[in-house]
Amino acid sequence: MISLTISAILPKLRPPPCTQDHKVCTEANSGQLAILYISLLLTALGSGGIRPCVVAFGADQFDETDPKQKTATWKFFNWYYFCMGASILVAVTVIVYIQDNIGWGWGLGIPTIAMALSIIAFIFGYPLYRNLDPAGSPFTRLIQVCVAAYKKRKVTMVSDPKFLYENEDLDAAISLGGKLIHTKNMKFLDKAAVVTEEDNVKSPNPWKLNTVHRVEELKSLIRMGPIWAAGILLITAYAQQSTFSLQQAKTLDRHLTKSFEIPAASMSVFTQTSMLSTIIFYDRVFVPIIRKFTGLERGISFLTRMAIGFFISLLATLVAGFVELKRKDAAMAHGLIDLPGDIIPMSVFWLMPQYCLHGIAEAFMSIGHLEFFYDQAPESMRSTATALFWLSISAGSYTSTLLVTLVHKFSAGPGGSNWLPNTNLNRGKLENFYWLITLLQFVNLIYYLFCAKFYTFKPVQVWKAEDEKVEEDAIELTSHV
């Protein structure tokens, strides 16, 4: 942020402004581009370090062995996402206004100052946090289980899972809230916990022998994979707001008054506003009401919450297709079908439903996705698991790019025409593209419901603090079923 701000302030680090008529613009030289790209790379690296860890770290402040605190964990995800959405709302309104009307120096400088203050607050608040010591690399343990299972692939499986290797002392640092117990699926991995004559049970070689807890860590992550994959298409649908929905907005009448016009890029305000409103409604109204029917402290399970989000996202792209038909009909009625630069006399607020539905879908699906990753991940892998959430966002964006490329290729017609023309959206078939995404989301929803139905929740034996015994009734599906 510092390097970005400096590059905006110092004239030598950026190209000169364009002329007033925008006919003469000097391109940035290689040195100026290098500073920009390095700044963006540092931003990406910083975000990659902060985002997965801040979610898990925040949730770790609640002691899961305390029933009162454990029930508050799901609220944390709602309000974490609310704060993140509120900050985005400020960025696309206040910060964008400052950048456009005051200057990029202040427009980038204010977020830089805010980042500096957050670092100071973090350092001074550090002693107040509940810190869990790291217990070795989770990736190493996963690889060790795979290697041990492969080496023992020819070993005869034990007749009773009770004979599989257990070592509470060895797993103490990675099972503070309770140990994972054996599940019946993926039995080929269980061989990593089969004790042979060559194994030293007091001091085992983890590349040859692993505990049931460590085997179940790997199983938990594998079981999460199909649910993780289902979230990719929602981001693919969401990504269209900053691409084709933005192009639609540019062609429509965006005037609120005769003198004030909404910037096309600011239409995402409706997404953020609807998302924030939905979070407040969900936490303050929906959960207290639905809790009376389900008996669950969180109202509905995170799997149900995600399913609702998937369905609403499907409606968003379906509606977007019909709005595009209306937009093209308006262009045809006013003789503007071949004048892509002219504004169609149709209010931009026709796009509000699709923007708002995407915001509502995000409030349900994305927060449910975060809850799912944190709750179902092995205790020692929660920051790794929440990183999967951000990875699904990245994968969804790349999938959107791939889908557009494929549509360009397979919808190509004579004269270079296709569904998504670069020059004249009025002559395209954007509605078909939206309906293609709707169809993909419908298939994805069926796939998700199938995965959710057969999903095996993480089974945990919870340690009872008062007598340090295992609470045997706690094949705890962590209040989700």
Short mmCIF file of C-alpha atoms in Angstrom, two decimals:
data_model
loop_
_atom_site.label_atom_id
_atom_site.label_comp_id
_atom_site.label_asym_id
_atom_site.label_seq_id
_atom_site.Cartn_x
_atom_site.Cartn_y
_atom_site.Cartn_z
CA MET A 1 0.00 0.00 0.00
CA ILE A 2 2.90 2.35 0.73
CA SER A 3 4.50 1.71 -2.68
CA LEU A 4 1.14 2.14 -4.44
CA THR A 5 0.53 5.44 -2.66
CA ILE A 6 4.03 6.75 -3.43
CA SER A 7 3.63 5.80 -7.09
CA ALA A 8 0.40 7.82 -7.21
CA ILE A 9 2.00 10.86 -5.55
CA LEU A 10 5.38 11.13 -7.30
CA PRO A 11 5.04 12.21 -10.96
CA LYS A 12 8.12 10.22 -12.04
CA LEU A 13 6.55 6.96 -10.87
CA ARG A 14 3.40 7.26 -13.00
CA PRO A 15 2.54 8.34 -16.55
CA PRO A 16 1.39 11.96 -17.07
CA PRO A 17 -2.36 12.67 -17.13
CA CYS A 18 -4.19 12.42 -20.44
CA THR A 19 -5.27 15.58 -22.24
CA GLN A 20 -8.74 16.91 -21.46
CA ASP A 21 -10.22 15.38 -24.60
CA HIS A 22 -8.50 12.04 -23.80
CA LYS A 23 -7.06 11.95 -27.31
CA VAL A 24 -3.42 11.97 -26.13
CA CYS A 25 -2.43 9.54 -23.37
CA THR A 26 1.14 8.51 -22.61
CA GLU A 27 1.59 4.87 -21.67
CA ALA A 28 3.48 3.90 -18.51
CA ASN A 29 7.11 2.90 -19.04
CA SER A 30 8.56 -0.42 -17.89
CA GLY A 31 9.84 0.99 -14.59
CA GLN A 32 6.45 2.48 -13.68
CA LEU A 33 4.70 -0.77 -14.58
CA ALA A 34 7.21 -2.72 -12.49
CA ILE A 35 6.36 -0.67 -9.39
CA LEU A 36 2.63 -1.20 -10.01
CA TYR A 37 2.95 -4.96 -10.52
CA ILE A 38 5.26 -5.41 -7.52
CA SER A 39 2.79 -3.47 -5.36
CA LEU A 40 -0.11 -5.64 -6.52
CA LEU A 41 1.95 -8.79 -5.96
CA LEU A 42 2.75 -7.70 -2.40
CA THR A 43 -0.94 -6.98 -1.85
CA ALA A 44 -1.83 -10.48 -3.06
CA LEU A 45 0.81 -12.09 -0.83
CA GLY A 46 -0.36 -10.08 2.16
CA SER A 47 -4.01 -10.96 1.56
CA GLY A 48 -3.07 -14.61 1.18
CA GLY A 49 -1.46 -14.50 4.60
CA ILE A 50 -4.16 -12.51 6.38
CA ARG A 51 -7.49 -13.78 5.08
CA PRO A 52 -7.28 -17.52 5.85
CA CYS A 53 -5.63 -16.95 9.24
CA VAL A 54 -7.78 -14.11 10.55
CA VAL A 55 -10.95 -16.22 10.27
CA ALA A 56 -9.49 -19.22 12.09
CA PHE A 57 -7.68 -17.00 14.61
CA GLY A 58 -10.86 -15.09 15.42
CA ALA A 59 -12.88 -18.26 15.89
CA ASP A 60 -10.11 -19.71 18.04
CA GLN A 61 -10.79 -16.99 20.61
CA PHE A 62 -13.84 -19.03 21.65
CA ASP A 63 -13.10 -22.00 23.89
CA GLU A 64 -14.85 -25.01 22.36
CA THR A 65 -14.71 -26.87 25.68
CA ASP A 66 -17.02 -24.21 27.12
CA PRO A 67 -20.60 -24.85 25.89
CA LYS A 68 -21.53 -21.17 26.27
CA GLN A 69 -18.64 -20.00 24.11
CA LYS A 70 -18.98 -22.75 21.53
CA THR A 71 -22.50 -21.70 20.59
CA ALA A 72 -21.21 -18.17 19.94
CA THR A 73 -18.71 -19.31 17.30
CA TRP A 74 -21.24 -19.36 14.45
CA LYS A 75 -22.19 -15.73 15.23
CA PHE A 76 -18.55 -14.75 14.78
CA PHE A 77 -18.64 -15.83 11.13
CA ASN A 78 -21.75 -13.72 10.50
CA TRP A 79 -20.23 -10.59 11.99
CA TYR A 80 -16.79 -11.17 10.51
CA TYR A 81 -18.37 -11.29 7.06
CA PHE A 82 -20.55 -8.30 7.94
CA CYS A 83 -17.47 -6.21 8.83
CA MET A 84 -15.73 -7.32 5.64
CA GLY A 85 -18.79 -6.42 3.55
CA ALA A 86 -19.11 -3.05 5.29
CA SER A 87 -15.48 -2.25 4.51
CA ILE A 88 -16.03 -3.14 0.85
CA LEU A 89 -19.08 -0.87 0.81
CA VAL A 90 -16.96 2.02 2.13
CA ALA A 91 -14.29 1.24 -0.47
CA VAL A 92 -16.65 1.30 -3.47
CA THR A 93 -18.36 4.50 -2.32
CA VAL A 94 -16.23 6.81 -0.15
CA ILE A 95 -12.79 5.73 -1.33
CA VAL A 96 -13.81 5.64 -5.01
CA TYR A 97 -15.32 9.14 -4.64
CA ILE A 98 -12.06 10.43 -3.12
CA GLN A 99 -10.01 8.84 -5.91
CA ASP A 100 -12.21 10.35 -8.64
CA ASN A 101 -12.74 13.82 -7.14
CA ILE A 102 -9.77 14.56 -4.87
CA GLY A 103 -6.94 12.42 -6.19
CA TRP A 104 -5.33 9.02 -6.16
CA GLY A 105 -2.78 10.10 -3.57
CA TRP A 106 -5.49 10.47 -0.91
CA GLY A 107 -7.54 7.67 -2.44
CA LEU A 108 -4.73 5.20 -1.81
CA GLY A 109 -3.24 7.01 1.17
CA ILE A 110 -6.31 6.62 3.39
CA PRO A 111 -6.39 2.78 3.07
CA THR A 112 -2.62 2.78 3.70
CA ILE A 113 -3.11 4.73 6.95
CA ALA A 114 -5.94 2.38 7.93
CA MET A 115 -3.66 -0.62 7.33
CA ALA A 116 -0.94 0.93 9.50
CA LEU A 117 -3.43 1.55 12.32
CA SER A 118 -4.63 -2.05 12.11
CA ILE A 119 -1.05 -3.30 12.53
CA ILE A 120 -0.58 -1.08 15.59
CA ALA A 121 -3.87 -2.30 17.08
CA PHE A 122 -2.87 -5.92 16.43
CA ILE A 123 0.53 -5.51 18.12
CA PHE A 124 -0.83 -3.76 21.23
CA GLY A 125 -3.76 -6.16 21.47
CA TYR A 126 -1.64 -9.28 21.05
CA PRO A 127 -1.36 -10.08 24.80
CA LEU A 128 -5.18 -10.14 25.03
CA TYR A 129 -5.58 -12.88 22.43
CA ARG A 130 -6.03 -16.59 23.08
CA ASN A 131 -3.07 -18.09 21.24
CA LEU A 132 -2.83 -21.77 20.30
CA ASP A 133 0.72 -22.99 19.75
CA PRO A 134 1.44 -24.61 16.38
CA ALA A 135 1.93 -28.37 16.51
CA GLY A 136 3.96 -29.08 13.40
CA SER A 137 3.07 -29.03 9.73
CA PRO A 138 -0.34 -30.56 8.97
CA PHE A 139 0.78 -31.24 5.41
CA THR A 140 3.63 -33.40 6.68
CA ARG A 141 1.18 -35.48 8.72
CA LEU A 142 -1.11 -35.93 5.71
CA ILE A 143 1.77 -37.14 3.55
CA GLN A 144 2.96 -39.47 6.33
CA VAL A 145 -0.48 -41.11 6.48
CA CYS A 146 -0.49 -41.62 2.69
CA VAL A 147 3.03 -43.08 2.70
CA ALA A 148 2.29 -45.38 5.65
CA ALA A 149 -0.97 -46.59 4.06
CA TYR A 150 0.83 -47.30 0.78
CA LYS A 151 3.67 -49.18 2.48
CA LYS A 152 1.13 -51.35 4.33
CA ARG A 153 -1.23 -51.83 1.39
CA LYS A 154 -0.60 -55.61 1.48
CA VAL A 155 -0.99 -55.91 5.26
CA THR A 156 -4.11 -57.76 6.44
CA MET A 157 -6.70 -55.39 7.89
CA VAL A 158 -7.61 -55.87 11.56
CA SER A 159 -11.00 -57.42 12.28
CA ASP A 160 -11.99 -54.74 14.80
CA PRO A 161 -11.18 -51.00 14.53
CA LYS A 162 -10.39 -51.05 18.27
CA PHE A 163 -7.10 -52.74 17.38
CA LEU A 164 -5.97 -49.77 15.26
CA TYR A 165 -3.14 -47.72 16.73
CA GLU A 166 -3.97 -45.04 19.31
CA ASN A 167 -1.54 -42.81 21.20
CA GLU A 168 -3.08 -39.98 23.22
CA ASP A 169 0.29 -38.57 24.27
CA LEU A 170 1.46 -38.36 20.66
CA ASP A 171 -1.75 -36.62 19.57
CA ALA A 172 -2.11 -34.35 22.61
CA ALA A 173 -0.87 -31.20 20.86
CA ILE A 174 -3.21 -31.63 17.86
CA SER A 175 -6.36 -32.72 19.73
CA LEU A 176 -6.89 -30.15 22.47
CA GLY A 177 -10.65 -30.14 21.97
CA GLY A 178 -10.97 -33.91 21.57
CA LYS A 179 -9.70 -36.69 19.35
CA LEU A 180 -11.18 -37.88 16.08
CA ILE A 181 -12.60 -41.39 16.18
CA HIS A 182 -12.60 -44.05 13.49
CA THR A 183 -15.04 -43.85 10.57
CA LYS A 184 -15.88 -46.71 8.23
CA ASN A 185 -15.30 -45.01 4.89
CA MET A 186 -11.96 -44.89 3.01
CA LYS A 187 -10.79 -48.09 4.70
CA PHE A 188 -7.64 -48.23 2.55
CA LEU A 189 -6.23 -45.36 4.67
CA ASP A 190 -6.84 -47.31 7.89
CA LYS A 191 -3.87 -49.51 7.08
CA ALA A 192 -1.63 -46.62 8.13
CA ALA A 193 -2.82 -47.34 11.70
CA VAL A 194 -2.37 -51.12 11.57
CA VAL A 195 0.36 -52.26 14.01
CA THR A 196 2.82 -54.83 12.69
CA GLU A 197 5.71 -56.63 14.36
CA GLU A 198 8.18 -54.16 12.88
CA ASP A 199 6.48 -51.13 14.48
CA ASN A 200 7.66 -49.56 17.73
CA VAL A 201 4.38 -48.56 19.40
CA LYS A 202 6.12 -46.50 22.12
CA SER A 203 8.06 -44.38 19.66
CA PRO A 204 6.55 -45.00 16.21
CA ASN A 205 7.99 -43.91 12.90
CA PRO A 206 5.18 -41.72 11.47
CA TRP A 207 6.19 -42.73 7.92
CA LYS A 208 5.22 -46.31 8.81
CA LEU A 209 2.65 -46.07 11.62
CA ASN A 210 0.07 -43.39 12.38
CA THR A 211 -2.68 -42.98 14.95
CA VAL A 212 -6.37 -43.18 14.13
CA HIS A 213 -6.64 -39.44 14.86
CA ARG A 214 -4.10 -38.62 12.14
CA VAL A 215 -5.73 -40.97 9.65
CA GLU A 216 -9.07 -39.32 10.34
CA GLU A 217 -7.52 -35.88 9.76
CA LEU A 218 -6.81 -36.91 6.18
CA LYS A 219 -10.25 -38.49 5.79
CA SER A 220 -11.91 -35.27 7.02
CA LEU A 221 -10.13 -33.16 4.41
CA ILE A 222 -10.95 -35.63 1.63
CA ARG A 223 -14.64 -35.67 2.64
CA MET A 224 -14.68 -31.86 2.49
CA GLY A 225 -13.44 -31.85 -1.13
CA PRO A 226 -16.78 -32.37 -2.95
CA ILE A 227 -18.52 -29.69 -0.83
CA TRP A 228 -15.61 -27.33 -1.51
CA ALA A 229 -15.87 -27.92 -5.27
CA ALA A 230 -19.58 -27.07 -5.27
CA GLY A 231 -18.78 -23.50 -4.17
CA ILE A 232 -16.76 -22.71 -7.28
CA LEU A 233 -19.71 -22.16 -9.62
CA LEU A 234 -21.36 -19.69 -7.24
CA ILE A 235 -18.27 -17.47 -7.56
CA THR A 236 -18.37 -17.97 -11.34
CA ALA A 237 -21.92 -16.57 -11.36
CA TYR A 238 -21.00 -13.79 -8.91
CA ALA A 239 -18.04 -12.72 -11.09
CA GLN A 240 -20.36 -11.55 -13.87
CA GLN A 241 -21.29 -8.48 -11.81
CA SER A 242 -17.92 -6.93 -12.53
CA THR A 243 -17.94 -7.94 -16.19
CA PHE A 244 -21.16 -8.30 -18.20
CA SER A 245 -23.51 -6.78 -15.63
CA LEU A 246 -21.16 -3.80 -15.60
CA GLN A 247 -21.40 -3.57 -19.40
CA GLN A 248 -25.19 -3.69 -19.15
CA ALA A 249 -25.15 -0.85 -16.62
CA LYS A 250 -23.02 1.32 -18.91
CA THR A 251 -25.71 1.19 -21.61
CA LEU A 252 -28.62 2.18 -19.31
CA ASP A 253 -29.86 5.46 -17.84
CA ARG A 254 -28.07 5.84 -14.50
CA HIS A 255 -29.42 9.24 -13.45
CA LEU A 256 -30.83 9.59 -9.94
CA THR A 257 -31.45 13.30 -10.56
CA LYS A 258 -30.80 15.50 -13.56
CA SER A 259 -27.33 16.35 -12.23
CA PHE A 260 -26.30 13.13 -10.45
CA GLU A 261 -25.49 9.91 -12.27
CA ILE A 262 -24.57 6.61 -10.60
CA PRO A 263 -21.19 5.31 -11.82
CA ALA A 264 -21.65 1.91 -13.48
CA ALA A 265 -18.95 0.42 -11.21
CA SER A 266 -20.89 1.52 -8.13
CA MET A 267 -23.79 -0.81 -8.89
CA SER A 268 -22.05 -3.34 -6.62
CA VAL A 269 -23.30 -1.13 -3.77
CA PHE A 270 -26.63 -2.94 -4.12
CA THR A 271 -24.91 -6.31 -3.74
CA GLN A 272 -23.08 -5.24 -0.60
CA THR A 273 -26.12 -3.52 0.89
CA SER A 274 -28.36 -6.54 0.34
CA MET A 275 -25.69 -8.84 1.76
CA LEU A 276 -25.29 -6.72 4.92
CA SER A 277 -29.07 -6.45 5.35
CA THR A 278 -29.44 -10.21 4.95
CA ILE A 279 -26.77 -10.91 7.58
CA ILE A 280 -28.54 -8.65 10.10
CA PHE A 281 -31.91 -10.21 9.27
CA TYR A 282 -30.46 -13.73 9.48
CA ASP A 283 -28.80 -13.16 12.85
CA ARG A 284 -31.51 -11.09 14.56
CA VAL A 285 -34.76 -12.38 13.03
CA PHE A 286 -34.38 -15.59 11.05
CA VAL A 287 -32.30 -17.62 13.53
CA PRO A 288 -34.43 -16.88 16.65
CA ILE A 289 -37.59 -17.86 14.76
CA ILE A 290 -36.31 -20.97 12.99
CA ARG A 291 -34.55 -22.15 16.16
CA LYS A 292 -37.97 -22.81 17.71
CA PHE A 293 -38.71 -25.33 14.95
CA THR A 294 -35.30 -26.99 14.47
CA GLY A 295 -34.03 -26.91 18.06
CA LEU A 296 -30.55 -25.97 16.78
CA GLU A 297 -28.74 -23.08 18.42
CA ARG A 298 -27.60 -21.80 15.03
CA GLY A 299 -31.11 -22.15 13.55
CA ILE A 300 -30.20 -24.28 10.54
CA SER A 301 -27.13 -26.33 9.71
CA PHE A 302 -24.44 -24.78 7.56
CA LEU A 303 -25.16 -27.35 4.85
CA THR A 304 -28.79 -26.15 4.67
CA ARG A 305 -27.63 -22.55 4.68
CA MET A 306 -25.34 -23.23 1.73
CA ALA A 307 -28.16 -24.95 -0.20
CA ILE A 308 -30.35 -21.85 0.21
CA GLY A 309 -27.48 -19.70 -1.10
CA PHE A 310 -27.02 -21.93 -4.15
CA PHE A 311 -30.72 -21.69 -5.00
CA ILE A 312 -30.84 -17.89 -4.67
CA SER A 313 -27.72 -17.55 -6.85
CA LEU A 314 -29.47 -19.67 -9.48
CA LEU A 315 -32.43 -17.25 -9.38
CA ALA A 316 -30.03 -14.29 -9.79
CA THR A 317 -28.62 -15.48 -13.11
CA LEU A 318 -32.06 -16.59 -14.32
CA VAL A 319 -33.44 -13.09 -13.64
CA ALA A 320 -30.37 -11.52 -15.28
CA GLY A 321 -31.18 -13.31 -18.53
CA PHE A 322 -34.74 -11.94 -18.66
CA VAL A 323 -33.54 -8.42 -17.82
CA GLU A 324 -31.07 -8.62 -20.70
CA LEU A 325 -33.94 -9.52 -23.06
CA LYS A 326 -35.84 -6.45 -21.86
CA ARG A 327 -32.74 -4.27 -22.31
CA LYS A 328 -32.31 -5.42 -25.92
CA ASP A 329 -36.03 -4.95 -26.62
CA ALA A 330 -35.74 -1.38 -25.35
CA ALA A 331 -32.70 -0.80 -27.59
CA MET A 332 -34.62 -2.19 -30.58
CA ALA A 333 -37.74 -0.11 -29.83
CA HIS A 334 -35.71 3.11 -29.77
CA GLY A 335 -33.57 2.30 -32.80
CA LEU A 336 -30.37 1.93 -30.77
CA ILE A 337 -29.55 -1.69 -31.55
CA ASP A 338 -26.57 -0.68 -33.71
CA LEU A 339 -25.56 2.31 -31.57
CA PRO A 340 -23.74 0.69 -28.63
CA GLY A 341 -22.35 4.03 -27.45
CA ASP A 342 -25.80 5.58 -26.91
CA ILE A 343 -27.70 5.33 -23.65
CA ILE A 344 -30.85 3.23 -23.79
CA PRO A 345 -33.83 5.04 -22.18
CA MET A 346 -34.29 2.31 -19.57
CA SER A 347 -33.51 2.74 -15.86
CA VAL A 348 -30.40 1.03 -14.55
CA PHE A 349 -32.48 -0.03 -11.55
CA TRP A 350 -33.78 -2.91 -13.67
CA LEU A 351 -30.44 -4.51 -12.82
CA MET A 352 -31.04 -4.18 -9.08
CA PRO A 353 -32.77 -7.59 -8.67
CA GLN A 354 -29.80 -9.55 -10.00
CA TYR A 355 -27.33 -7.53 -7.92
CA CYS A 356 -29.42 -7.88 -4.76
CA LEU A 357 -30.04 -11.59 -5.26
CA HIS A 358 -26.30 -12.16 -5.58
CA GLY A 359 -25.80 -10.30 -2.28
CA ILE A 360 -28.44 -12.40 -0.52
CA ALA A 361 -26.94 -15.59 -1.96
CA GLU A 362 -23.49 -14.59 -0.70
CA ALA A 363 -24.83 -13.98 2.82
CA PHE A 364 -26.18 -17.52 2.89
CA MET A 365 -23.67 -19.53 0.90
CA SER A 366 -20.32 -17.86 1.57
CA ILE A 367 -20.76 -17.61 5.34
CA GLY A 368 -22.11 -21.16 5.44
CA HIS A 369 -19.06 -22.24 3.45
CA LEU A 370 -16.74 -20.58 5.98
CA GLU A 371 -18.58 -22.23 8.88
CA PHE A 372 -18.33 -25.59 7.14
CA PHE A 373 -14.58 -25.35 6.59
CA TYR A 374 -13.82 -24.20 10.13
CA ASP A 375 -16.12 -26.67 11.83
CA GLN A 376 -15.36 -29.78 9.79
CA ALA A 377 -11.62 -29.28 9.41
CA PRO A 378 -9.32 -31.14 11.81
CA GLU A 379 -8.56 -28.97 14.82
CA SER A 380 -4.92 -28.42 13.82
CA MET A 381 -5.77 -27.55 10.21
CA ARG A 382 -8.38 -24.83 10.52
CA SER A 383 -6.38 -22.01 8.98
CA THR A 384 -5.45 -24.38 6.15
CA ALA A 385 -9.10 -25.32 5.69
CA THR A 386 -10.36 -21.74 5.69
CA ALA A 387 -7.74 -21.02 3.02
CA LEU A 388 -9.75 -23.43 0.87
CA PHE A 389 -12.62 -20.91 1.00
CA TRP A 390 -10.47 -18.23 -0.62
CA LEU A 391 -9.08 -20.81 -3.02
CA SER A 392 -12.63 -21.58 -4.18
CA ILE A 393 -13.09 -17.86 -4.91
CA SER A 394 -9.93 -17.89 -7.01
CA ALA A 395 -11.01 -21.08 -8.80
CA GLY A 396 -14.44 -19.56 -9.47
CA SER A 397 -12.89 -16.51 -11.11
CA TYR A 398 -10.67 -18.66 -13.31
CA THR A 399 -13.68 -20.83 -14.19
CA SER A 400 -15.52 -17.68 -15.29
CA THR A 401 -12.62 -16.77 -17.58
CA LEU A 402 -12.56 -20.29 -19.01
CA LEU A 403 -16.32 -20.28 -19.56
CA VAL A 404 -16.20 -16.96 -21.44
CA THR A 405 -13.36 -18.29 -23.60
CA LEU A 406 -15.33 -21.44 -24.45
CA VAL A 407 -18.48 -19.45 -25.22
CA HIS A 408 -16.47 -17.17 -27.55
CA LYS A 409 -15.14 -20.25 -29.33
CA PHE A 410 -18.28 -22.34 -29.68
CA SER A 411 -20.79 -19.54 -30.30
CA ALA A 412 -18.68 -17.92 -33.02
CA GLY A 413 -20.64 -17.10 -36.18
CA PRO A 414 -19.98 -15.45 -39.54
CA GLY A 415 -18.13 -12.16 -39.45
CA GLY A 416 -16.67 -12.83 -36.02
CA SER A 417 -20.01 -12.62 -34.21
CA ASN A 418 -20.64 -14.55 -30.99
CA TRP A 419 -22.82 -14.46 -27.87
CA LEU A 420 -20.49 -12.00 -26.13
CA PRO A 421 -19.28 -9.42 -28.68
CA ASN A 422 -16.64 -6.94 -27.58
CA THR A 423 -17.99 -3.96 -29.52
CA ASN A 424 -21.81 -4.13 -29.49
CA LEU A 425 -23.52 -5.94 -26.62
CA ASN A 426 -26.89 -5.19 -28.23
CA ARG A 427 -26.11 -7.62 -31.06
CA GLY A 428 -24.96 -10.36 -28.69
CA LYS A 429 -26.75 -13.16 -26.86
CA LEU A 430 -25.80 -12.32 -23.29
CA GLU A 431 -29.11 -13.76 -22.09
CA ASN A 432 -28.02 -17.19 -23.40
CA PHE A 433 -24.79 -16.89 -21.44
CA TYR A 434 -26.71 -16.10 -18.25
CA TRP A 435 -29.02 -19.04 -18.84
CA LEU A 436 -26.04 -21.30 -19.49
CA ILE A 437 -24.68 -20.33 -16.07
CA THR A 438 -28.18 -20.92 -14.63
CA LEU A 439 -28.21 -24.42 -16.11
CA LEU A 440 -24.74 -25.12 -14.73
CA GLN A 441 -25.84 -23.87 -11.32
CA PHE A 442 -28.90 -26.12 -11.42
CA VAL A 443 -26.70 -29.16 -12.12
CA ASN A 444 -24.32 -27.94 -9.41
CA LEU A 445 -27.21 -27.63 -6.91
CA ILE A 446 -28.28 -31.23 -7.58
CA TYR A 447 -24.65 -32.32 -7.20
CA TYR A 448 -24.36 -30.40 -3.92
CA LEU A 449 -27.57 -31.86 -2.47
CA PHE A 450 -26.30 -35.33 -3.32
CA CYS A 451 -22.94 -34.60 -1.62
CA ALA A 452 -24.62 -33.06 1.43
CA LYS A 453 -26.98 -36.01 1.85
CA PHE A 454 -24.14 -38.52 2.01
CA TYR A 455 -21.63 -36.30 3.81
CA THR A 456 -20.11 -37.86 6.95
CA PHE A 457 -19.68 -35.30 9.72
CA LYS A 458 -16.44 -35.17 11.64
CA PRO A 459 -16.85 -37.48 14.68
CA VAL A 460 -15.10 -36.29 17.84
CA GLN A 461 -14.66 -37.66 21.33
CA VAL A 462 -14.66 -34.59 23.55
CA TRP A 463 -12.43 -34.44 26.61
CA LYS A 464 -14.32 -33.72 29.84
CA ALA A 465 -12.31 -31.18 31.78
CA GLU A 466 -13.64 -32.08 35.22
CA ASP A 467 -12.40 -35.66 35.31
CA GLU A 468 -10.14 -35.79 32.24
CA LYS A 469 -12.11 -38.71 30.82
CA VAL A 470 -13.47 -39.13 27.35
CA GLU A 471 -17.10 -38.30 26.99
CA GLU A 472 -18.09 -41.48 25.19
CA ASP A 473 -21.44 -40.16 24.08
CA ALA A 474 -19.71 -37.43 22.10
CA ILE A 475 -19.66 -38.82 18.65
CA GLU A 476 -20.44 -35.22 18.27
CA LEU A 477 -21.62 -34.11 14.91
CA THR A 478 -21.02 -30.64 16.33
CA SER A 479 -24.66 -29.64 16.40
CA HIS A 480 -25.16 -29.90 12.65
CA VAL A 481 -27.35 -32.92 11.99
#
